[in-house]
Structure formats: structure tokens, C-alpha cells
XYZ file of C-alpha atoms in Angstrom:
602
model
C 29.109 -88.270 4.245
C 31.083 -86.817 1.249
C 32.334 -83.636 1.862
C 33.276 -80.721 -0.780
C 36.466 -78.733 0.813
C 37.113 -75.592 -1.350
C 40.431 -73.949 -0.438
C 41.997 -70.373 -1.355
C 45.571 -70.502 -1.980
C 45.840 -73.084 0.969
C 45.020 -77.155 1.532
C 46.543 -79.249 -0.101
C 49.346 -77.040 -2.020
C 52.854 -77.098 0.552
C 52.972 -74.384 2.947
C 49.509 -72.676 1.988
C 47.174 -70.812 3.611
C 44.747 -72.474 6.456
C 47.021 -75.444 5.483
C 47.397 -77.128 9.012
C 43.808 -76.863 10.328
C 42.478 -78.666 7.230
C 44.827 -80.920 6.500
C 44.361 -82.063 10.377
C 40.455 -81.723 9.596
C 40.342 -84.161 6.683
C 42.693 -86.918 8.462
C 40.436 -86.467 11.723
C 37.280 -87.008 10.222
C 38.392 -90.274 8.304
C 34.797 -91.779 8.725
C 33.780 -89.214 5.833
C 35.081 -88.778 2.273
C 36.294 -85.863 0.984
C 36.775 -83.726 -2.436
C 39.110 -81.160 -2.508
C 38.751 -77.823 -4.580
C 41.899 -75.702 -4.488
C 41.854 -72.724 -6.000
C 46.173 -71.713 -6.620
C 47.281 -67.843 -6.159
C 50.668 -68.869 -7.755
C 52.630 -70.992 -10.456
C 55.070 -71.217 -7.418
C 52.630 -72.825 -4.998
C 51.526 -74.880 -8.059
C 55.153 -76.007 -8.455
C 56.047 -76.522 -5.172
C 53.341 -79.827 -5.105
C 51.119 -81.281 -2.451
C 51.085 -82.420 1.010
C 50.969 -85.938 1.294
C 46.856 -86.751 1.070
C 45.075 -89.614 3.038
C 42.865 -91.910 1.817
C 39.630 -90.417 2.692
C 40.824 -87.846 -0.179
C 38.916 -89.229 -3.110
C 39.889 -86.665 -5.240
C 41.063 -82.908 -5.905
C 40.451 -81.028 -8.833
C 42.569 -77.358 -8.810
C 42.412 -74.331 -10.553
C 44.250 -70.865 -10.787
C 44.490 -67.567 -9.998
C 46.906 -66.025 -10.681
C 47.109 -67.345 -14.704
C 46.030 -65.247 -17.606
C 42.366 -66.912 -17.082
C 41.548 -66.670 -21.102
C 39.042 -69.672 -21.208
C 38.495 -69.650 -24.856
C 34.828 -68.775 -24.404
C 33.439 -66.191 -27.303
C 30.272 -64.708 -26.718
C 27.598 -64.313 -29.416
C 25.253 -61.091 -29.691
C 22.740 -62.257 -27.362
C 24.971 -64.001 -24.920
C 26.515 -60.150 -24.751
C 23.698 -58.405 -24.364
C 22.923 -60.805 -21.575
C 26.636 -60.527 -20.147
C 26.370 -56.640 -20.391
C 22.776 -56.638 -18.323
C 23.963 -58.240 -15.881
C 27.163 -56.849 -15.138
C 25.470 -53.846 -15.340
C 23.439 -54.729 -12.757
C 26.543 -55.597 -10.483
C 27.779 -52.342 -11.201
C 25.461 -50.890 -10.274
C 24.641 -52.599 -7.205
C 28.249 -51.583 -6.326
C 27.550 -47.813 -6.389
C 24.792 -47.699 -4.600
C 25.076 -46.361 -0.706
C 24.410 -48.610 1.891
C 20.730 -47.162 3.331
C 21.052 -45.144 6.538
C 19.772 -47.400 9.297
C 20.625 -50.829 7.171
C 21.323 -53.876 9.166
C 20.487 -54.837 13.038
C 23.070 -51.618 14.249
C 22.265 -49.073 12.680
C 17.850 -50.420 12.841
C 18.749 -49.789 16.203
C 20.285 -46.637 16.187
C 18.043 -45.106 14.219
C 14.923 -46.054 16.718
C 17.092 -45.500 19.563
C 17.247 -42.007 18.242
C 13.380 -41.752 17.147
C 12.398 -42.274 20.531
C 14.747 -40.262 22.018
C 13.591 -37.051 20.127
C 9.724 -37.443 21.047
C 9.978 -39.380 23.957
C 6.749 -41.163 23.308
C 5.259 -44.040 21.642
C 4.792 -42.216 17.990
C 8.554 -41.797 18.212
C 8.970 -45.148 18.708
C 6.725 -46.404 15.913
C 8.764 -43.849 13.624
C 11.821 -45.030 14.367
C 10.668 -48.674 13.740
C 9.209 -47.754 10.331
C 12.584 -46.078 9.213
C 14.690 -49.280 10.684
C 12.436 -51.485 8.470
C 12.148 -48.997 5.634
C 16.328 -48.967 5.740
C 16.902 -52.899 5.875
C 13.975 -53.247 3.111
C 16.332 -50.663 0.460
C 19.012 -53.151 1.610
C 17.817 -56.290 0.925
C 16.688 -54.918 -2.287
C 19.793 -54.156 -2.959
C 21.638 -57.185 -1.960
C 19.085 -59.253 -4.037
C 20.065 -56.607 -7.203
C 23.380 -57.844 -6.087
C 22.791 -61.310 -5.553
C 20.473 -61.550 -9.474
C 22.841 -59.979 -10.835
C 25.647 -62.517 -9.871
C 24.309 -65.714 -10.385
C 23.192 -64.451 -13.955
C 26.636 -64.422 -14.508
C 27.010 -67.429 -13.353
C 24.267 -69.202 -15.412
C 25.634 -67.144 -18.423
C 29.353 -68.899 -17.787
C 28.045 -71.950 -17.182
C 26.053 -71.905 -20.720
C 28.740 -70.412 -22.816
C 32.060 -72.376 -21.022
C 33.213 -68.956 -19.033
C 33.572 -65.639 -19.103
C 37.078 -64.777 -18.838
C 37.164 -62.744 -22.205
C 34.028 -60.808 -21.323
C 34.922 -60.034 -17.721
C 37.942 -58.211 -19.344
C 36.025 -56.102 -22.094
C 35.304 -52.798 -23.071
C 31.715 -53.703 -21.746
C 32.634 -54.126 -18.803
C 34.784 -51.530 -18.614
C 31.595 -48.917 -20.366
C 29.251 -50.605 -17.624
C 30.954 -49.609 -14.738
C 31.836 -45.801 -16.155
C 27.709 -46.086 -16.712
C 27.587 -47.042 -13.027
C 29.775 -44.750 -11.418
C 28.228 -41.597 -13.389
C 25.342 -42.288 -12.406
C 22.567 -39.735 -10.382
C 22.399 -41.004 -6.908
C 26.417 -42.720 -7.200
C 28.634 -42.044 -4.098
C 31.065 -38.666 -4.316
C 34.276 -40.852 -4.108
C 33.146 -43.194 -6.855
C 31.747 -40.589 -9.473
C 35.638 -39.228 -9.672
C 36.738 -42.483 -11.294
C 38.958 -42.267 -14.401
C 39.442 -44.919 -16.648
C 42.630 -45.970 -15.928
C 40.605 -46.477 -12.111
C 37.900 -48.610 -14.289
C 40.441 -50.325 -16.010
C 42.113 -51.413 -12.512
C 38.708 -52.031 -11.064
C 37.590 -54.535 -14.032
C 40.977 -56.622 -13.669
C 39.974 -56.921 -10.224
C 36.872 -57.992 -10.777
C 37.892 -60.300 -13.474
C 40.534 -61.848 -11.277
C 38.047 -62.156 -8.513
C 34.906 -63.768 -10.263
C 37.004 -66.534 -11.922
C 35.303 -68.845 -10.148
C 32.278 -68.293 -12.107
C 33.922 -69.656 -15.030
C 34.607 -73.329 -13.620
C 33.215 -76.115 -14.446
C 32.823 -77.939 -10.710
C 28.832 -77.191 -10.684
C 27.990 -80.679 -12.192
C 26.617 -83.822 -10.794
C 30.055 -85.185 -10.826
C 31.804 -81.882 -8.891
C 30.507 -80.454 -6.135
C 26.926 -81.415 -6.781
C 27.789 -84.606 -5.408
C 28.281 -83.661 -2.296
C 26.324 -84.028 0.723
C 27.796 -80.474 1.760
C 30.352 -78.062 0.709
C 32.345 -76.499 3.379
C 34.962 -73.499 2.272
C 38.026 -72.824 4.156
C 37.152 -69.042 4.143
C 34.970 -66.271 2.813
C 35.724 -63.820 0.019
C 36.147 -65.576 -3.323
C 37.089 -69.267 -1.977
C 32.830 -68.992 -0.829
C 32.456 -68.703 -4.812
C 32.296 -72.044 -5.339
C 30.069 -73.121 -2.390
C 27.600 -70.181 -3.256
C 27.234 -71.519 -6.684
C 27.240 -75.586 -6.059
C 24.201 -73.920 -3.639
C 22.358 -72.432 -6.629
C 22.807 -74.705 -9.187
C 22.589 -78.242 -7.231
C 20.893 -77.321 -3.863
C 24.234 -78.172 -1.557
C 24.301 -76.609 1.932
C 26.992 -74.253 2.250
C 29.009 -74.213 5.524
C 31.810 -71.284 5.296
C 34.804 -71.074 8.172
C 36.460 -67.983 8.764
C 39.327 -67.239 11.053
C 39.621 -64.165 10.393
C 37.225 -61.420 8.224
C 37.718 -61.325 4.077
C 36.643 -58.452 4.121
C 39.423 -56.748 6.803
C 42.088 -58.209 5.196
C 41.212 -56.504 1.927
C 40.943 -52.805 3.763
C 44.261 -53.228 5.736
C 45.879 -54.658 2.582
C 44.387 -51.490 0.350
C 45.463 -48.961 2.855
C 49.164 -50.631 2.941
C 49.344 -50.378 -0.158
C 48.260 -46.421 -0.425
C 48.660 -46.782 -4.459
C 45.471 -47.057 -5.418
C 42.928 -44.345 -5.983
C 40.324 -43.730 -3.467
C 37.542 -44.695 -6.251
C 38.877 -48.182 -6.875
C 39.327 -48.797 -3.415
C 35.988 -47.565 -2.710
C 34.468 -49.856 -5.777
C 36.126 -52.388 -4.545
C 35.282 -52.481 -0.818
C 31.712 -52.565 -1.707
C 32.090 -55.609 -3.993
C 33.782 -57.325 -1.074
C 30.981 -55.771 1.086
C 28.437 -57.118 -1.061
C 29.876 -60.691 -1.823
C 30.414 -60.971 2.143
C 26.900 -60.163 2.794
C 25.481 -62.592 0.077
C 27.759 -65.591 1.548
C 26.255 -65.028 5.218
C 22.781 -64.638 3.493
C 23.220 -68.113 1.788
C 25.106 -70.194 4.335
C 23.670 -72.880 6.583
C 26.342 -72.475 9.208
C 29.168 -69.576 9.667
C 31.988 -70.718 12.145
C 34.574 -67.987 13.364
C 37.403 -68.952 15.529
C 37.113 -65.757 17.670
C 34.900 -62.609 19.081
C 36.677 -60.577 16.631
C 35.490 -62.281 13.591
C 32.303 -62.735 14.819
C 31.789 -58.891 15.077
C 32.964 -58.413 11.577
C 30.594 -61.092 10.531
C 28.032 -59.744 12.401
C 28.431 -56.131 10.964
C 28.244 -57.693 7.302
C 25.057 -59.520 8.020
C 25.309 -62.721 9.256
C 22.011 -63.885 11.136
C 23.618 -64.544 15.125
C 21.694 -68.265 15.010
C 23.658 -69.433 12.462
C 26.885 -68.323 13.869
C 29.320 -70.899 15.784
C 32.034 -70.589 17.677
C 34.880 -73.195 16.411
C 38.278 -72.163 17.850
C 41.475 -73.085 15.553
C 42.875 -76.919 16.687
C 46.732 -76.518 17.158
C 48.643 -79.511 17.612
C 49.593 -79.946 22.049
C 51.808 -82.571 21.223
C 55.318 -80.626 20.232
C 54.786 -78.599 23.873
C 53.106 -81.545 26.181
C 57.233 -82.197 27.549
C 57.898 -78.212 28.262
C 54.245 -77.822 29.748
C 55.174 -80.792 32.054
C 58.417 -80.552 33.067
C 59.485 -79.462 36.192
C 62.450 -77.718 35.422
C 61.744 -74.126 36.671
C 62.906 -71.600 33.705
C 65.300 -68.486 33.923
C 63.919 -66.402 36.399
C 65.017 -63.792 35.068
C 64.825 -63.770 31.313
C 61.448 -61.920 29.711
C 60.977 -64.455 25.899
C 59.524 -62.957 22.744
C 58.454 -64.943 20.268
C 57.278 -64.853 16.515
C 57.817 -63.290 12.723
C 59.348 -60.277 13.212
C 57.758 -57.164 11.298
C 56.195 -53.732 12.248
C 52.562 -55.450 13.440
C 54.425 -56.923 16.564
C 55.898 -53.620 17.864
C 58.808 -54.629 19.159
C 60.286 -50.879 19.076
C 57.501 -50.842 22.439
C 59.001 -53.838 23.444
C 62.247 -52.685 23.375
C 60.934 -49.666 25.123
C 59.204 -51.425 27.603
C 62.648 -53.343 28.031
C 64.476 -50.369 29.171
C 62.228 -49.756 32.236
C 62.058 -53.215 33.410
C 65.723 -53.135 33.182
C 65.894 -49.744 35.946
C 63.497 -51.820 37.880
C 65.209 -55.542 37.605
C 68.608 -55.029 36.648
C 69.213 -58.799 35.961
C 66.415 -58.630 33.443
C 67.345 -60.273 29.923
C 65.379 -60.332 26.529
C 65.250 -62.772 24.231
C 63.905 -62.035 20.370
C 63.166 -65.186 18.943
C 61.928 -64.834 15.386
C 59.965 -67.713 13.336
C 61.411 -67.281 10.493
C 63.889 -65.211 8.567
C 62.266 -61.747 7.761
C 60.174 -62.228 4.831
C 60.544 -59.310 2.570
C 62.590 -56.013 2.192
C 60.403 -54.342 4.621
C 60.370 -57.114 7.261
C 64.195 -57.015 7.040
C 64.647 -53.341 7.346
C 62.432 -53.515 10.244
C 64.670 -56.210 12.260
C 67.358 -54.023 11.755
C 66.138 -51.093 13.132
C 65.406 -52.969 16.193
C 68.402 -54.513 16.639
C 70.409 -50.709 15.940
C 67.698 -49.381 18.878
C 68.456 -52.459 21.465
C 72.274 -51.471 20.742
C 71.396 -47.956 21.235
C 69.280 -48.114 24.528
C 71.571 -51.101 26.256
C 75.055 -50.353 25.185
C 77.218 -53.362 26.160
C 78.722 -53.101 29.737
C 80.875 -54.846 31.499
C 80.672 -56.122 35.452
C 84.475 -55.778 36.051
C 87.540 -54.251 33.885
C 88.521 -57.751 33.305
C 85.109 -58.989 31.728
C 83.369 -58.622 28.204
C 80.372 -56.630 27.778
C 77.244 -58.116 27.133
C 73.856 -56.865 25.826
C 70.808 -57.790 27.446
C 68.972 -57.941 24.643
C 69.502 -60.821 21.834
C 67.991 -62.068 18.389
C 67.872 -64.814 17.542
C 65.745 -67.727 15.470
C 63.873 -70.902 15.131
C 66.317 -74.086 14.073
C 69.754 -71.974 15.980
C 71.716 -73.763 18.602
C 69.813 -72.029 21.917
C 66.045 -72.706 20.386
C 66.220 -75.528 17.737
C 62.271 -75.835 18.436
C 59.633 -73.189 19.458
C 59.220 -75.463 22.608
C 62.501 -74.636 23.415
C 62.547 -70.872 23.168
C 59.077 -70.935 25.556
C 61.272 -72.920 28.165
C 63.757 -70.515 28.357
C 62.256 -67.792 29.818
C 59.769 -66.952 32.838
C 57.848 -64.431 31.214
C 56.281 -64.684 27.462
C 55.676 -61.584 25.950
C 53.181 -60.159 23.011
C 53.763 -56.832 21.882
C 51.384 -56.839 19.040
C 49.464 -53.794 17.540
C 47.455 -55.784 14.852
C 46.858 -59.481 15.501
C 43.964 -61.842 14.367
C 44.002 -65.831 16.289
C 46.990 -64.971 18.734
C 48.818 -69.020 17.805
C 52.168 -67.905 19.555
C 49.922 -66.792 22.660
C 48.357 -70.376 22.930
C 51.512 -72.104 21.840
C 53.056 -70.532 25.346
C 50.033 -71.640 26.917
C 50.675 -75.066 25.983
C 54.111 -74.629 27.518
C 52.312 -73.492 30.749
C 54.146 -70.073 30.464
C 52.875 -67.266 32.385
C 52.137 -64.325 29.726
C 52.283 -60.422 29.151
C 49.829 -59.104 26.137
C 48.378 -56.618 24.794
C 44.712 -56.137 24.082
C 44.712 -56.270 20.684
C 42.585 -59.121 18.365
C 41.670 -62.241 20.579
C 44.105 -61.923 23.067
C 42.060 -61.183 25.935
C 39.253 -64.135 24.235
C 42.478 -66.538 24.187
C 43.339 -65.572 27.597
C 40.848 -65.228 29.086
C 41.868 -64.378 32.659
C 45.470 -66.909 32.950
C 47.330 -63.952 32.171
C 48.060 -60.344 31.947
C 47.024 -57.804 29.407
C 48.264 -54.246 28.537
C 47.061 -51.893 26.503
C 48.706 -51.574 23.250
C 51.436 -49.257 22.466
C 51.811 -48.734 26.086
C 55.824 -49.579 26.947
C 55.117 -48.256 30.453
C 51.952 -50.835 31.124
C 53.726 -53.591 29.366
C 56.991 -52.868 31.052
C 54.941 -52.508 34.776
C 53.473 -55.832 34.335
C 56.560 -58.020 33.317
C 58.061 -56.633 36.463
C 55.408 -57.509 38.511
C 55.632 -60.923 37.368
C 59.508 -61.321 37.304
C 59.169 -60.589 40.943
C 56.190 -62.714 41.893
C 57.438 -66.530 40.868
C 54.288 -67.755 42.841
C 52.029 -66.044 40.735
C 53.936 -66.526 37.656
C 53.551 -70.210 38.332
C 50.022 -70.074 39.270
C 49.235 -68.241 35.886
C 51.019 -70.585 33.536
C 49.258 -73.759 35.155
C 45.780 -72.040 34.526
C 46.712 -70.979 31.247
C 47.776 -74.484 29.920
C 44.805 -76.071 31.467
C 42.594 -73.463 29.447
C 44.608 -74.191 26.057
C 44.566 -77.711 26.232
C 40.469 -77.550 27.402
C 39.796 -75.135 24.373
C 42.553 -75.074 21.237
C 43.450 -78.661 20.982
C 42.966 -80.443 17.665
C 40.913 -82.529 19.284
C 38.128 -79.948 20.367
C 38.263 -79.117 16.514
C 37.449 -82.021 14.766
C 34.619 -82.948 17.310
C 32.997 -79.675 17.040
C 33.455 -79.429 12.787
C 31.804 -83.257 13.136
C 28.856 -82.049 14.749
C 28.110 -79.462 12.559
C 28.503 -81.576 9.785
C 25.611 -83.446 11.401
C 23.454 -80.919 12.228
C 23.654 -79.186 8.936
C 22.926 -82.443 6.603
C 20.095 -83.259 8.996
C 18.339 -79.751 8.411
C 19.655 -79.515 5.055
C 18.285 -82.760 3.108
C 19.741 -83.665 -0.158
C 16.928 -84.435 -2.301
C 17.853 -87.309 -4.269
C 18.815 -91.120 -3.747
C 21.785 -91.797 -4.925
C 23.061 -95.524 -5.549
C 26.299 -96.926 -5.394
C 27.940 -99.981 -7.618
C 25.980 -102.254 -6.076
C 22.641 -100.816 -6.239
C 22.652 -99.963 -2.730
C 21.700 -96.590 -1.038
C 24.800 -94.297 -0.226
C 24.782 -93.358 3.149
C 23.590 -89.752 4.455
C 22.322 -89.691 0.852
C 18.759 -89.057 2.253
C 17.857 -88.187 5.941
C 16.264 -90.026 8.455
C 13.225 -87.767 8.568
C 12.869 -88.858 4.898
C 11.444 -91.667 5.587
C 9.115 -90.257 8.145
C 5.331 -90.362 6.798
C 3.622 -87.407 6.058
C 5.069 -83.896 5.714
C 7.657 -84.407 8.342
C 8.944 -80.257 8.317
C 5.277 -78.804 8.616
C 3.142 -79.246 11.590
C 1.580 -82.528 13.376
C -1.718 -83.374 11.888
C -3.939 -86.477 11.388
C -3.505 -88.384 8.530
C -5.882 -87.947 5.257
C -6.542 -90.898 3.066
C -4.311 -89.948 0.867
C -1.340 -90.140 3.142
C 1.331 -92.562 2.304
C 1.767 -95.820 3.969
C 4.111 -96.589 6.929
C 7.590 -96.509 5.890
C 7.066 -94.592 2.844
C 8.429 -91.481 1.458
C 7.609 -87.930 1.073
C 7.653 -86.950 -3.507
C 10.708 -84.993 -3.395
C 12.519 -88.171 -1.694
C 10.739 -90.460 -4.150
C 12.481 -89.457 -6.976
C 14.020 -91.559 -9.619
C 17.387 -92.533 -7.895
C 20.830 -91.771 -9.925
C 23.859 -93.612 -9.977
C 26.960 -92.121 -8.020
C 29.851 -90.469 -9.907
C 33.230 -92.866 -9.998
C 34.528 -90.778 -7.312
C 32.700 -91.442 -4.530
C 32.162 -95.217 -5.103
């Protein structure tokens, strides 16, 4: 099977995003060949190179960004007037209100509340007629959406991009159009044009992908399937090698596009509330249009799935793939039986304001009045990345110095502090292994977390844990340890006591909770399940041509086994007219002339 892998700022550029789980993807599935399509957020990812690729790599073709995008591409009068209708339409499309009632939740809510008022059966049927009459304004409008973006896309494709357009005073005059017009949302209709001006570079930046030229029989139309790393504009690709050649689209997400983008525009607190609003409902939109379009959605976690869900993903094409993570580094910790510190509570991770550890060092101070031998140990990842990450591990270390001055035992001792920070790669924790060994407790403080790794890394190590409820914590856990509400120091400080005390239980805990890691987040479990959904999508989603190889020979997967099935295989059974084809022949659309395969994947 030949496989289309489109990456965002990730797989195969050093240190990118999603890196690990596809690069452990593509050399676990060796049996099929693969074609990377990296799209690069940076010259400094660009210049930092590749990971090493394997050979089932046949090739990777790259494109960026973050550049200045000009593709050369001049439009003439009536490729403008085409570029401006369309856009238009998008613009449009992106101020109009979501319909009251739109989607499964809110179809529900609204006939929840119908027949609540009457309390009869007309109720009922009214509040049925106003759920459908609400999700049919919203499939028009995600269609508006939808027409409006692949005419873009057919446009670039014609005229060799759009860069130069995307960036033009009609873009720019289409969205004021949009946002003044009758029916446009409050916070959008007080847009300025500096607010247009940041909304079209955003845009711009966003729908690059539009402009490539991968949509070929010798890019991504060759491919049995196209599978993105995530959502958001790294689906761009797959959504388009879907309209123009007919691939199935499988998109992964480990976490939601389209959250990122509203915790990242409220951190920032810059931008006006029109662009942000303008520009959550393009998100919105484009989240709602990949779902619509996909053959398979995978999530690693409830969380996503809910996000997902709330966009518009259909629930039978959603599966449940958690994130493979590598046992091996933590199989000698998990299996020792060296008992660690009883004594000593372990933190572990990047240290910045999502992990809390101001509660942790909270928490710390009561579980110190409670088990005076109590130590903390603040292990950080890597060095703070940022101004703001620094800052932040310096405020924590002036509190721990603040709430446990250092005391002495005797007047002929030195003080000590119970607390202590410390990293990744230094002489007490040269490996993250190592840090999980050295404590009886494992602690996560976090208020924000997506795919808890650090959680299941301590799981490997068979440590008995203290979270909070925050993400997929209590998914990952599920049961093997305890969980705390968030910003709670008294909860999380009450718990670690009651396990510092209770080395039965402690040890209890950690077995169950490596036996659940290694049954559910192993590499392993990964590959097998991504294999099967390969499977299962090419077998529902035919390619409809035959493609040969040097030798003249059928590529496999090329065409499914039901092709060759006689009659109309995907309709119902029915007795054969005279007209039916023979035994062993094909159905038209499999019958076609056959074309030769690109270099690539011979």
C-alpha cells in the first residue's frame, strides 16, 4: 500500500512536532511505502535537516510556511473576478452565525426544550422540525464554505497559485464587504482595516497549501490513501488530493486544531476581538469540512474526541488510537526490585505556568506538617524555554526558599531545603528513568494538559501516581492511581500523604498502573491499530484505477478484492441479467484503461 504522510511543522524535520509517533509509524509499518509531505513553520527547522529516513521512505517533497509565499502567479481579469467570487464567498461564510440548534447538541437541546414547554407530542414534533431546520442552515453553510474553498483551489491549481491574490486589496475589500454586511455578527461588524489587514495575512499564511502543486498523478494522487499527522491546515493537503484525485483521507489528531488556536489567541491578548472572532470561525469552518470529508478520524484521547465531536465529526467514523511511546528506556526501573525513597514525593517535566507548581509547592508545605521527612524533587525536561518559562522557574524556586527556609538538625550541621531543582542529563537524573526511580510518589500538578506522556512514562516505571483531573489524566489512569482536583494544594497534598504512609498500596498502584501502560500506550498497540485502519479504509475506499508497475504487472492494493467480484458488488444481492459480466470479470469503473506508476513508487 503506498501511503501519503502530510506533516505540519513535524516528521521528518529534527525535533518537530508529532515527530516520534510518525517516525516510529513509518519504520513499523515497513510492509507499506510511504511519501512524505512536510509542510516547514521555519528556515530554522529547515536548516536544522532530517531525521535519518528508512527505506520504505520513497520520497518527501517539503514546502514552507513561514517564507514570503510570492509564487509568481499573476492573475488575468477573469481569473480575478473568479478569485474575488470566491473568496467572497469564504468571507462570507465566515460571518455568518452558527444556526441556533446546529449540530447533534444543540438538535437536542432545542427538542429537549420543545417538549418540555408543551409536554405533548406537538411539542415534540416542533422541536424536531427546528433541530432539522437548524442543521439544514448549517450544512448550507458549510457547503457555502466548502464551494467556496475548493474554487480556490481549482483556481490555484489553473493559474500556478495564489499567493499574490490571497494578499490583495480584493481580498482585503471582500472581507470589509463581509463583515458589513446585514445579518454579520456584532463583534465582527467593528472590524477596522488594520483588523482586515491582519485577518487576510492570516488567511494567506493559512491557505498556502492551496497553492502547491502535490495534487497530480505523480503527488499525492498516487496514493492508495493520504493520512495527515493532524487537523487544521496540515488536513489541506489531504482534503484537496480528496477532491481532485478521489484519495481517502484519514486525519490523526492528538489533540484539537482548533483549541490550540483559542488558547494561543487568548495568550496572546493582542489581537482585536474581530480578528480573533474571524478567525475562530475559519478554523471552525475548516475543522468541520475535514471531519465532513474524512474516511476515518483517530484521537488519542476522550478529550479530543469531544472537541471533535462538537465540530462535527460523525461518532462512526471516530477511533480511538492512543499515542505509542517507546517501554523500552523504563522496562529496567519498572522491573527492578530496588524499593525507591520512601520518602521523597518526584515531579517531573518542562517547567512553565501550565504545570502549577506554585500548588505544588503549596501542597508541599502541608505534606511536610504531616510527614516531616517528606522531600521534593523538581525535575525539569529541559531548560526553560523562553523569557516567560524562565521567570516562572524562578519564582518557584524564590517561593520553595520562602516556605522551607533551610534548617538545620543540630548546631553542628548544614541546613538543607527540602525542596530541589534540578534537570534531565545532571549527575542525580542523567535519564528520565532515573528521576522516576528516585522517588515513591510521582506527582502531576497540571492545570492545562492534553496526552499526559510524563503520566504514562511513570507508569512504565511502575510508579504509584498523584494527578490532577485535568485533560486525559483520569482516561490515562484510569483507576491505578490517584486524582485531585486541580488547583487544589490541600487535595493534592492529602493524597501524597496518604500514599507516603501506605507503601502497600503505593506498591499495589504502581504494579497496576504499569500493567495498564504497557497493555494500552506501547508502540506496539500503535502500529497494529494504524495497520488496521489502513485496511479497513482502502477496502471501503476503492481506488478506481489499475495501475501497472515496470513490469506490466498490477501494483498491489491498487484495486480491491471486491473489484473483481461480478456484478455491482456495493448495491444489493440480486440475480444476474444477461447482461452481467462473466465470472472473474470486472465492474466499468475498475475496467478502465490501466496507467503506468510514477518513478516513485516502482
Amino acid at each position: 500500500m503506498r501511503i501519503g504522510l502530510v506533516t505540519e511543522g513535524g516528521y521528518p524535520y529534527v525535533g518537530g512536532d508529532a515527530g516520534p509517533w510518525c517516525e516510529r509509524l513509518v519504520r513499523g509499518l515497513g510492509q507499506h511505502e510511504f511519501d512524505l509531505y512536510a509542510l516547514s513553520r521555519s528556515r530554522q527547522q529547515e536548516d536544522d535537516g532530517w531525521v535519518p529516513l528508512p527505506d520504505q521512505v520513497a520520497r518527501v517533497r517539503t514546502a514552507p510556511l513561514w517564507a514570503d509565499g510570492d509564487d509568481g502567479a499573476r492573475l488575468g481579469r477573469r481569473a480575478r473576478r473568479r478569485f474575488a467570487e470566491y473568496y467572497g464567498e469564504l468571507a462570507a461564510a465566515l460571518c455568518t452565525p452558527e444556526p441556533v440548534g446546529a449540530g447533534d447538541a444543540g438538535g437536542r437541546a432545542v427538542d429537549d426544550a420543545a417538549g418540555r414547554a408543551a409536554g405533548d407530542a406537538p411539542g415534540r414534533a416542533a422541536g424536531d422540525a427546528a433541530g432539522r431546520g437548524a442543521q439544514d442552515r448549517s450544512d448550507r453553510q458549510a457547503d457555502r464554505f466548502a464551494n467556496a474553498l475548493y474554487g480556490l483551489a481549482e483556481l490555484a491549481r489553473d493559474r500556478g497559485g495564489l499567493a499574490g491574490a490571497l494578499r490583495s486589496e480584493t481580498a482585503v475589500r471582500a472581507l470589509e464587504h463581509a463583515v458589513r454586511a446585514p445579518g454579520a455578527p456584532r463583534a465582527v461588524r467593528e472590524a477596522r482595516v488594520p483588523d482586515l489587514l491582519a485577518v487576510a495575512a492570516h488567511l494567506e499564511r493559512a491557505l498556502r497549501p492551496l497553492s502547491l502543486d502535490w495534487y497530480e498523478d505523480d503527488g499525492l494522487g498516487a496514493a492508495d490513501l493520504c493520512h495527515t499527522a493532524s487537523g487544521g491546515t496540515a488536513a489541506l493537503p489531504g482534503l484537496l488530493a480528496r477532491h481532485f484525485c478521489g484519495v481517502p483521507l484519514l486525519v490523526t489528531e492528538y489533540g484539537s486544531p482548533l483549541r490550540s488556536h483559542y488558547l494561543a489567541s487568548g495568550a496572546a491578548g493582542t489581537a482585536a476581538p474581530a480578528v480573533r472572532a474571524l478567525l475562530a470561525a475559519f478554523h471552525g469552518r475548516l475543522a468541520a469540512e475535514v471531519y465532513r470529508r474524512a474516511s476515518l478520524i483517530t484521537h488519542g484521547n476522550a478529550h479530543t474526541r469531544r472537541w471533535q465531536e462538537r465540530c462535527g465529526a460523525d461518532r462512526a467514523r471516530l477511533r480511538t488510537v492512543h499515542p505509542g511511546m517507546d517501554a523500552a528506556p523504563f522496562a529496567e526501573t519498572g522491573e527492578s526490585p530496588q524499593a525507591p525513597d520512601p520518602d521523597t514525593l518526584v515531579w517531573v517535566g518542562r517547567v512553565e505556568p501550565a504545570k502549577d507548581l506554585v500548588s505544588l509547592l503549596h501542597a508541599f508545605a502541608e505534606v511536610r506538617w504531616a510527614h516531616p521527612r517528606a522531600r521534593l524533587r523538581i525535575v525539569g525536561t529541559a531548560a526553560p524555554n523562553g523569557p516567560e518559562a524562565a521567570a516562572y522557574l524562578g519564582h518557584c524556586k524564590a517561593l520553595a526558599a520562602q516556605l522551607f527556609p533551610d534548617e538545620a538538625e543540630g548546631p553542628h550541621t548544614v541546613g538543607d531545603n527540602p525542596v530541589s531543582f534540578e534537570e534531565i542529563g545532571g549527575p542525580e537524573a542523567p535519564a528520565p528513568a532515573d528521576a522516576y526511580a528516585s522517588g515513591a510518589v510521582t506527582v502531576l500538578s497540571s492545570v492545562v494538559e492534553g496526552f499526559p506522556a510524563g503520566l504514562v512514562e511513570a507508569m512504565f516505571c511502575g510508579c504509584a501516581t498523584v494527578s490532577t483531573d485535568v485533560g486525559a489524566v483520569v482516561e490515562v489512569i484510569g483507576g491505578t492511581g490517584l486524582v485531585v482536583p486541580p488547583r487544589n494544594p490541600r487535595a493534592l497534598a492529602e493524597a501524597c500523604v496518604s500514599l507516603l504512609r501506605d507503601p502497600e498500596r503505593r506498591a499495589r498502584l504502581g504494579a497496576a498502573a504499569r500493567a495498564r501502560a504497557l497493555e494500552l500506550f506501547t508502540v506496539e498497540q500503535n502500529i497494529a491499530a494504524f495497520h488496521g485502519i489502513y485496511l479497513e479504509i482502502v477496502s471501503h475506499c476503492p481506488v478506481r484505477r489499475v495501475v501497472l508497475d515496470e513490469s506490466g504487472e498490477p501494483l498491489p492494493f491498487a484495486a480491491p478484492a471486491e473489484s473483481h467480484v461480478p456484478g455491482h458488488w456495493t448495491g444489493p444481492a440480486a440475480a444476474p441479467a444477461p447482461s452481467a459480466p462473466a465470472r472473474g470479470s470486472v465492474p466499468a469503473w475498475a475496467a478502465a484503461a490501466p496507467t503506468r506508476a510514477p518513478e516513485a513508487a516502482r
